[in-house]
Amino acid sequence: MEIHLDNVTKVYRRGAKALDGVTLDIQSGVFGLLGPNGAGKSTMMKMIATLVVPTSGHISVDNYTLPAQQNEVRRMLGYLPQEYGLFNNLTAYELMDYIALMKGIGNDKQRRDDINRLLDWVGLNDVIHHRVGSFSGGMKQRLAIAQALLGSPRLLILDEPTAGLDPEERLRFRNLINRISVDRIVILSTHIVSDVAAGCQRLVVLNHGRIMLEGELDALKRCA
Ligand code: ADP
Ligand code: ADP
């Protein structure tokens, strides 16, 4: 699987140039997007997630062109937005079931199997029927990842997924990501360098909407 950005610029109507002529190829594996607040990370992720349209430039995901073929791209997409709100009154299972229904996933049995497998996999099997409101920050984040994984998307976009996690939860999250990155693209953004250093095969550093640094992790470590 491959994503191409070709000279992509986004100027929001209220003036900010959030991305400025970004050209980039992304292949299977974990791809890290690093940069300070306001660098353009969310904007780039929303564009690939078909939620923001470039002002100029071209984006393709496999052989699909955005925005013309956005429905095809949406079908292969799992997206965890930065400002993700969970419904505190639902149980973990109810929330997953609701999202699976919205995604149009299979019949009752298939949904039930998928939900149980994913909750088990993120380590929430003991609290399936507990209310989300009683979860810690780390548990909520793992639940958010499980919901992004419903339907086995080949492209997973996670915007600041480790925000609010403690060091132990961060480690657990990294292990999770390493296991799911086989045969798919996982794009994750962060402003915490150690997250990227440990988990990503490739990374890009954005600042003021431009690529400052790009490459394999090992090569970047050698220049640091
Ligand atoms: P577009 O040109 O993509 O339509 P707009 O300028 O109309 O974007 O803004 C879209 C929405 O985002 C508006 O509701 C606006 O209030 C909000 N918004 C504006 N500035 C920011 C910002 N710096 N960060 C996040 N959201 C913003
Ligand atoms: P990051 O994710 O790296 O923090 P963003 O993509 O959220 O960066 O923001 C890049 C720039 O675009 C910032 O200057 C931000 O204020 C601006 N911006 C983001 N969303 C909007 C919006 N909807 N309308 C206007 N400006 C925006």
Tab-separated table of N, CA, C and O in Angstrom, residues 3-5 8 18-27 29-36 39-45 48 158 160 186-193 195-197 199-221:
chain	number	residue	atom	x	y	z
A	3	ILE	N	0.931	5.782	-0.271
A	3	ILE	CA	0.285	7.094	-0.306
A	3	ILE	C	1.272	8.081	-0.927
A	3	ILE	O	2.465	8.046	-0.608
A	4	HIS	N	0.785	8.911	-1.829
A	4	HIS	CA	1.641	9.948	-2.416
A	4	HIS	C	1.025	11.319	-2.174
A	4	HIS	O	-0.156	11.518	-2.425
A	5	LEU	N	1.854	12.239	-1.699
A	5	LEU	CA	1.451	13.644	-1.657
A	5	LEU	C	2.367	14.382	-2.619
A	5	LEU	O	3.586	14.222	-2.552
A	8	VAL	N	1.595	19.441	-1.999
A	8	VAL	CA	0.308	19.720	-1.361
A	8	VAL	C	0.390	20.959	-0.463
A	8	VAL	O	1.253	21.059	0.406
A	18	ALA	N	-1.379	26.155	6.429
A	18	ALA	CA	-1.106	25.042	7.335
A	18	ALA	C	-0.120	24.056	6.730
A	18	ALA	O	0.672	23.444	7.445
A	19	LEU	N	-0.181	23.855	5.410
A	19	LEU	CA	0.806	23.028	4.714
A	19	LEU	C	1.301	23.808	3.511
A	19	LEU	O	0.525	24.479	2.832
A	20	ASP	N	2.594	23.657	3.236
A	20	ASP	CA	3.219	24.522	2.241
A	20	ASP	C	4.085	23.698	1.277
A	20	ASP	O	5.261	23.494	1.509
A	21	GLY	N	3.441	23.161	0.222
A	21	GLY	CA	4.190	22.451	-0.810
A	21	GLY	C	4.846	21.164	-0.345
A	21	GLY	O	6.029	20.939	-0.587
A	22	VAL	N	4.050	20.296	0.285
A	22	VAL	CA	4.605	19.051	0.818
A	22	VAL	C	4.550	17.934	-0.224
A	22	VAL	O	3.492	17.659	-0.790
A	23	THR	N	5.696	17.320	-0.486
A	23	THR	CA	5.786	16.158	-1.376
A	23	THR	C	6.358	15.004	-0.577
A	23	THR	O	7.387	15.152	0.083
A	24	LEU	N	5.656	13.845	-0.645
A	24	LEU	CA	5.976	12.771	0.290
A	24	LEU	C	5.421	11.447	-0.218
A	24	LEU	O	4.338	11.408	-0.787
A	25	ASP	N	6.179	10.363	-0.030
A	25	ASP	CA	5.685	9.001	-0.288
A	25	ASP	C	5.637	8.255	1.031
A	25	ASP	O	6.589	8.315	1.806
A	26	ILE	N	4.548	7.549	1.257
A	26	ILE	CA	4.407	6.769	2.483
A	26	ILE	C	4.106	5.317	2.102
A	26	ILE	O	3.194	5.072	1.314
A	27	GLN	N	4.894	4.384	2.641
A	27	GLN	CA	4.671	2.955	2.371
A	27	GLN	C	4.303	2.199	3.641
A	27	GLN	O	4.322	2.766	4.721
A	29	GLY	N	3.997	0.122	6.985
A	29	GLY	CA	4.805	0.243	8.195
A	29	GLY	C	4.327	1.420	9.014
A	29	GLY	O	3.293	2.021	8.716
A	30	VAL	N	5.077	1.751	10.048
A	30	VAL	CA	4.689	2.859	10.927
A	30	VAL	C	5.413	4.118	10.485
A	30	VAL	O	6.638	4.152	10.376
A	31	PHE	N	4.619	5.128	10.209
A	31	PHE	CA	5.141	6.396	9.715
A	31	PHE	C	4.872	7.472	10.766
A	31	PHE	O	3.729	7.709	11.145
A	32	GLY	N	5.932	8.115	11.243
A	32	GLY	CA	5.786	9.108	12.295
A	32	GLY	C	5.811	10.524	11.755
A	32	GLY	O	6.620	10.854	10.891
A	33	LEU	N	4.919	11.336	12.268
A	33	LEU	CA	4.845	12.740	11.884
A	33	LEU	C	5.127	13.544	13.143
A	33	LEU	O	4.366	13.504	14.100
A	34	LEU	N	6.251	14.230	13.106
A	34	LEU	CA	6.733	14.898	14.304
A	34	LEU	C	6.766	16.400	14.073
A	34	LEU	O	7.070	16.853	12.964
A	35	GLY	N	6.467	17.171	15.110
A	35	GLY	CA	6.554	18.621	14.967
A	35	GLY	C	5.813	19.321	16.075
A	35	GLY	O	4.957	18.727	16.725
A	36	PRO	N	6.142	20.598	16.292
A	36	PRO	CA	5.481	21.344	17.368
A	36	PRO	C	4.017	21.633	17.032
A	36	PRO	O	3.586	21.435	15.899
A	39	ALA	N	2.322	22.912	13.474
A	39	ALA	CA	3.229	22.586	12.368
A	39	ALA	C	2.497	22.128	11.111
A	39	ALA	O	3.048	22.196	10.014
A	40	GLY	N	1.265	21.639	11.283
A	40	GLY	CA	0.498	21.148	10.138
A	40	GLY	C	0.235	19.651	10.167
A	40	GLY	O	-0.291	19.088	9.206
A	41	LYS	N	0.555	19.002	11.288
A	41	LYS	CA	0.392	17.551	11.387
A	41	LYS	C	-1.070	17.128	11.235
A	41	LYS	O	-1.387	16.250	10.441
A	42	SER	N	-1.954	17.757	11.996
A	42	SER	CA	-3.373	17.387	11.925
A	42	SER	C	-3.937	17.642	10.532
A	42	SER	O	-4.710	16.842	10.010
A	43	THR	N	-3.535	18.761	9.957
A	43	THR	CA	-4.028	19.099	8.623
A	43	THR	C	-3.624	18.019	7.619
A	43	THR	O	-4.452	17.558	6.825
A	44	MET	N	-2.379	17.581	7.677
A	44	MET	CA	-1.926	16.545	6.753
A	44	MET	C	-2.694	15.244	6.977
A	44	MET	O	-3.107	14.583	6.026
A	45	MET	N	-2.897	14.886	8.226
A	45	MET	CA	-3.612	13.640	8.514
A	45	MET	C	-5.068	13.732	8.084
A	45	MET	O	-5.625	12.784	7.542
A	48	ILE	N	-5.322	13.160	4.324
A	48	ILE	CA	-5.256	11.755	3.908
A	48	ILE	C	-6.529	11.029	4.346
A	48	ILE	O	-7.014	10.133	3.659
A	158	LEU	N	-3.607	7.973	13.226
A	158	LEU	CA	-3.779	8.242	14.659
A	158	LEU	C	-3.150	9.589	14.986
A	158	LEU	O	-1.931	9.752	14.915
A	160	GLU	N	-1.951	12.199	17.427
A	160	GLU	CA	-1.478	12.323	18.822
A	160	GLU	C	-2.073	11.232	19.713
A	160	GLU	O	-2.660	11.529	20.769
A	186	VAL	N	0.416	2.677	9.116
A	186	VAL	CA	-0.016	3.365	10.334
A	186	VAL	C	0.693	4.718	10.340
A	186	VAL	O	1.924	4.773	10.344
A	187	ILE	N	-0.081	5.789	10.307
A	187	ILE	CA	0.502	7.124	10.393
A	187	ILE	C	0.177	7.659	11.771
A	187	ILE	O	-0.992	7.672	12.160
A	188	LEU	N	1.204	8.048	12.520
A	188	LEU	CA	0.884	8.634	13.815
A	188	LEU	C	1.659	9.927	14.020
A	188	LEU	O	2.797	10.069	13.591
A	189	SER	N	0.989	10.866	14.658
A	189	SER	CA	1.630	12.152	14.915
A	189	SER	C	1.931	12.269	16.396
A	189	SER	O	1.260	11.657	17.229
A	190	THR	N	2.934	13.039	16.690
A	190	THR	CA	3.289	13.251	18.090
A	190	THR	C	4.195	14.471	18.194
A	190	THR	O	4.823	14.871	17.206
A	191	HIS	N	4.218	15.082	19.374
A	191	HIS	CA	5.282	16.049	19.607
A	191	HIS	C	6.254	15.498	20.653
A	191	HIS	O	7.095	16.213	21.164
A	192	ILE	N	6.129	14.189	20.941
A	192	ILE	CA	7.034	13.557	21.903
A	192	ILE	C	8.046	12.711	21.146
A	192	ILE	O	7.713	11.683	20.573
A	193	VAL	N	9.270	13.153	21.124
A	193	VAL	CA	10.290	12.530	20.273
A	193	VAL	C	10.462	11.048	20.578
A	193	VAL	O	10.594	10.230	19.674
A	195	ASP	N	8.425	8.790	21.465
A	195	ASP	CA	7.386	7.952	20.850
A	195	ASP	C	7.801	7.541	19.455
A	195	ASP	O	7.692	6.396	19.056
A	196	VAL	N	8.255	8.514	18.706
A	196	VAL	CA	8.611	8.288	17.320
A	196	VAL	C	9.875	7.444	17.250
A	196	VAL	O	9.951	6.471	16.513
A	197	ALA	N	10.852	7.825	18.065
A	197	ALA	CA	12.142	7.136	18.009
A	197	ALA	C	11.970	5.642	18.211
A	197	ALA	O	12.594	4.847	17.519
A	199	GLY	N	9.163	3.700	17.868
A	199	GLY	CA	8.167	2.925	17.149
A	199	GLY	C	8.120	3.033	15.637
A	199	GLY	O	7.526	2.186	14.992
A	200	CYS	N	8.730	4.043	15.054
A	200	CYS	CA	8.464	4.309	13.632
A	200	CYS	C	9.621	3.885	12.733
A	200	CYS	O	10.774	4.100	13.065
A	201	GLN	N	9.284	3.294	11.586
A	201	GLN	CA	10.323	2.967	10.611
A	201	GLN	C	10.787	4.208	9.849
A	201	GLN	O	11.947	4.350	9.525
A	202	ARG	N	9.814	5.060	9.524
A	202	ARG	CA	10.160	6.297	8.816
A	202	ARG	C	9.548	7.479	9.537
A	202	ARG	O	8.520	7.341	10.184
A	203	LEU	N	10.179	8.621	9.400
A	203	LEU	CA	9.546	9.777	9.999
A	203	LEU	C	9.846	11.056	9.239
A	203	LEU	O	10.816	11.156	8.488
A	204	VAL	N	8.925	11.973	9.445
A	204	VAL	CA	9.037	13.289	8.843
A	204	VAL	C	8.871	14.309	9.945
A	204	VAL	O	8.021	14.150	10.822
A	205	VAL	N	9.720	15.318	9.937
A	205	VAL	CA	9.576	16.420	10.881
A	205	VAL	C	8.987	17.603	10.127
A	205	VAL	O	9.558	18.062	9.127
A	206	LEU	N	7.822	18.064	10.591
A	206	LEU	CA	7.162	19.216	9.977
A	206	LEU	C	7.371	20.440	10.849
A	206	LEU	O	7.363	20.345	12.074
A	207	ASN	N	7.533	21.604	10.192
A	207	ASN	CA	7.517	22.863	10.919
A	207	ASN	C	6.980	23.929	9.976
A	207	ASN	O	7.381	23.983	8.817
A	208	HIS	N	6.062	24.747	10.462
A	208	HIS	CA	5.429	25.771	9.627
A	208	HIS	C	4.959	25.201	8.297
A	208	HIS	O	5.118	25.839	7.255
A	209	GLY	N	4.409	23.993	8.321
A	209	GLY	CA	3.821	23.418	7.114
A	209	GLY	C	4.805	22.884	6.102
A	209	GLY	O	4.414	22.505	4.994
A	210	ARG	N	6.089	22.843	6.457
A	210	ARG	CA	7.095	22.326	5.529
A	210	ARG	C	7.849	21.166	6.145
A	210	ARG	O	7.997	21.091	7.365
A	211	ILE	N	8.380	20.305	5.254
A	211	ILE	CA	9.185	19.184	5.731
A	211	ILE	C	10.589	19.677	6.052
A	211	ILE	O	11.284	20.220	5.203
A	212	MET	N	10.966	19.504	7.332
A	212	MET	CA	12.290	19.936	7.779
A	212	MET	C	13.296	18.809	7.636
A	212	MET	O	14.481	19.034	7.394
A	213	LEU	N	12.819	17.583	7.840
A	213	LEU	CA	13.715	16.435	7.925
A	213	LEU	C	12.880	15.227	7.549
A	213	LEU	O	11.714	15.131	7.897
A	214	GLU	N	13.503	14.282	6.825
A	214	GLU	CA	12.740	13.124	6.388
A	214	GLU	C	13.687	11.955	6.250
A	214	GLU	O	14.800	12.122	5.754
A	215	GLY	N	13.276	10.789	6.689
A	215	GLY	CA	14.140	9.637	6.445
A	215	GLY	C	13.865	8.439	7.320
A	215	GLY	O	12.880	8.384	8.056
A	216	GLU	N	14.767	7.455	7.194
A	216	GLU	CA	14.726	6.268	8.036
A	216	GLU	C	15.196	6.678	9.423
A	216	GLU	O	16.079	7.514	9.561
A	217	LEU	N	14.630	6.014	10.410
A	217	LEU	CA	14.987	6.356	11.782
A	217	LEU	C	16.492	6.216	12.042
A	217	LEU	O	17.108	7.098	12.642
A	218	ASP	N	17.087	5.126	11.567
A	218	ASP	CA	18.512	4.892	11.846
A	218	ASP	C	19.382	6.011	11.281
A	218	ASP	O	20.302	6.485	11.938
A	219	ALA	N	19.048	6.422	10.066
A	219	ALA	CA	19.830	7.485	9.431
A	219	ALA	C	19.670	8.798	10.190
A	219	ALA	O	20.638	9.542	10.391
A	220	LEU	N	18.456	9.076	10.646
A	220	LEU	CA	18.222	10.326	11.371
A	220	LEU	C	18.939	10.327	12.711
A	220	LEU	O	19.452	11.354	13.150
A	221	LYS	N	18.995	9.168	13.337
A	221	LYS	CA	19.698	9.082	14.624
A	221	LYS	C	21.178	9.405	14.437
A	221	LYS	O	21.781	10.041	15.283
